[in-house]
mmCIF file of C-alpha atoms and ligand atoms in Angstrom:
data_model
loop_
_atom_site.group_PDB
_atom_site.id
_atom_site.type_symbol
_atom_site.label_atom_id
_atom_site.label_comp_id
_atom_site.label_asym_id
_atom_site.label_seq_id
_atom_site.Cartn_x
_atom_site.Cartn_y
_atom_site.Cartn_z
ATOM 1 C CA MET M 527 207.929 -36.472 101.014
ATOM 2 C CA ARG M 528 208.306 -39.812 101.006
ATOM 3 C CA ALA M 529 210.873 -42.446 99.317
ATOM 4 C CA SER M 530 210.795 -46.098 98.814
ATOM 5 C CA VAL M 531 213.441 -48.248 96.932
ATOM 6 C CA ASP M 532 211.514 -51.253 94.763
ATOM 7 C CA GLN M 533 215.115 -53.381 95.903
ATOM 8 C CA ASP M 534 214.860 -56.148 93.536
ATOM 9 C CA GLY M 535 215.056 -53.633 91.310
ATOM 10 C CA CYS M 536 218.003 -51.751 92.137
ATOM 11 C CA ILE M 537 221.339 -52.853 90.120
ATOM 12 C CA SER M 538 224.102 -51.448 92.730
ATOM 13 C CA CYS M 539 224.744 -48.346 90.900
ATOM 14 C CA GLU M 540 224.618 -46.047 94.543
ATOM 15 C CA LEU M 541 224.173 -43.474 91.975
ATOM 16 C CA CYS M 542 221.187 -41.880 94.677
ATOM 17 C CA VAL M 543 223.710 -41.978 97.708
ATOM 18 C CA SER M 544 225.991 -40.433 95.528
ATOM 19 C CA ILE M 545 223.135 -37.195 94.833
ATOM 20 C CA CYS M 546 221.804 -37.569 98.156
ATOM 21 C CA PRO M 547 223.677 -39.322 100.988
ATOM 22 C CA SER M 548 221.583 -38.208 103.322
ATOM 23 C CA VAL M 549 217.914 -40.143 102.600
ATOM 24 C CA PHE M 550 219.637 -42.871 100.701
ATOM 25 C CA SER M 551 222.451 -45.882 101.582
ATOM 26 C CA MET M 552 222.568 -49.633 100.452
ATOM 27 C CA ASN M 553 222.187 -52.182 102.423
ATOM 28 C CA GLU M 554 223.780 -55.112 103.163
ATOM 29 C CA ASP M 555 222.951 -57.010 100.530
ATOM 30 C CA ASN M 556 223.692 -53.831 98.558
ATOM 31 C CA LYS M 557 220.151 -52.494 97.015
ATOM 32 C CA ALA M 558 220.164 -49.018 97.516
ATOM 33 C CA GLU M 559 218.130 -48.142 101.129
ATOM 34 C CA THR M 560 215.953 -44.966 102.854
ATOM 35 C CA ILE M 561 217.885 -43.648 105.994
ATOM 36 C CA GLU M 562 215.042 -42.346 106.439
ATOM 37 C CA ASP M 563 211.638 -42.777 104.654
ATOM 38 C CA ASP M 564 209.976 -39.041 105.631
ATOM 39 C CA ILE M 565 212.736 -36.717 103.663
ATOM 40 C CA ALA M 566 213.886 -33.452 105.506
ATOM 41 C CA GLU M 567 212.651 -30.408 103.647
ATOM 42 C CA GLU M 568 215.962 -29.349 102.332
ATOM 43 C CA PHE M 569 216.995 -32.581 101.358
ATOM 44 C CA GLU M 570 213.954 -33.332 97.952
ATOM 45 C CA GLN M 571 215.282 -31.263 94.890
ATOM 46 C CA ASP M 572 218.377 -33.352 95.823
ATOM 47 C CA ALA M 573 215.960 -36.930 96.678
ATOM 48 C CA GLU M 574 214.269 -35.835 92.521
ATOM 49 C CA ASP M 575 217.638 -36.249 91.674
ATOM 50 C CA ALA M 576 218.345 -38.969 92.815
ATOM 51 C CA ARG M 577 214.964 -40.422 91.687
ATOM 52 C CA ASP M 578 215.240 -39.200 88.097
ATOM 53 C CA GLY M 579 218.405 -40.272 87.380
ATOM 54 C CA CYS M 580 218.509 -44.281 88.722
ATOM 55 C CA PRO M 581 219.101 -45.762 85.252
ATOM 56 C CA VAL M 582 216.343 -48.415 86.319
ATOM 57 C CA SER M 583 213.374 -45.906 88.398
ATOM 58 C CA VAL M 584 213.355 -47.379 90.945
ATOM 59 C CA ILE M 585 213.153 -45.047 93.446
ATOM 60 C CA ASP M 586 210.084 -43.372 94.508
ATOM 61 C CA LEU M 587 208.623 -40.631 95.935
ATOM 62 C CA GLU M 588 205.675 -39.571 97.287
ATOM 63 C CA GLN M 589 204.066 -36.297 98.858
HETATM 64 S S1 SF4 Q 993 220.250 -44.907 91.747
HETATM 65 FE FE1 SF4 Q 993 218.665 -46.683 91.849
HETATM 66 S S2 SF4 Q 993 219.773 -48.515 90.864
HETATM 67 FE FE2 SF4 Q 993 221.744 -46.805 91.488
HETATM 68 S S3 SF4 Q 993 222.055 -47.952 93.927
HETATM 69 FE FE3 SF4 Q 993 220.393 -46.597 93.744
HETATM 70 S S4 SF4 Q 993 218.473 -46.700 93.619
HETATM 71 FE FE4 SF4 Q 993 219.981 -49.020 92.907
#
């Protein structure tokens, strides 16, 4: 699974980082970014929860 964040729409709420800190972090502009584009299987559920929880729906996941 691969993750990406549309940083233009990110409102810096940090929810994704709190749900799934192994995949998401905040960059120097206080926007979410992916630490690794390829998500380890053990973190896929957390990444899906982060995507589903993002209030502005800017997290995209692809198999
Ligand atoms: S949950 Fe969405 S809006 Fe919040 S920091 Fe993550 S990508 Fe940005």
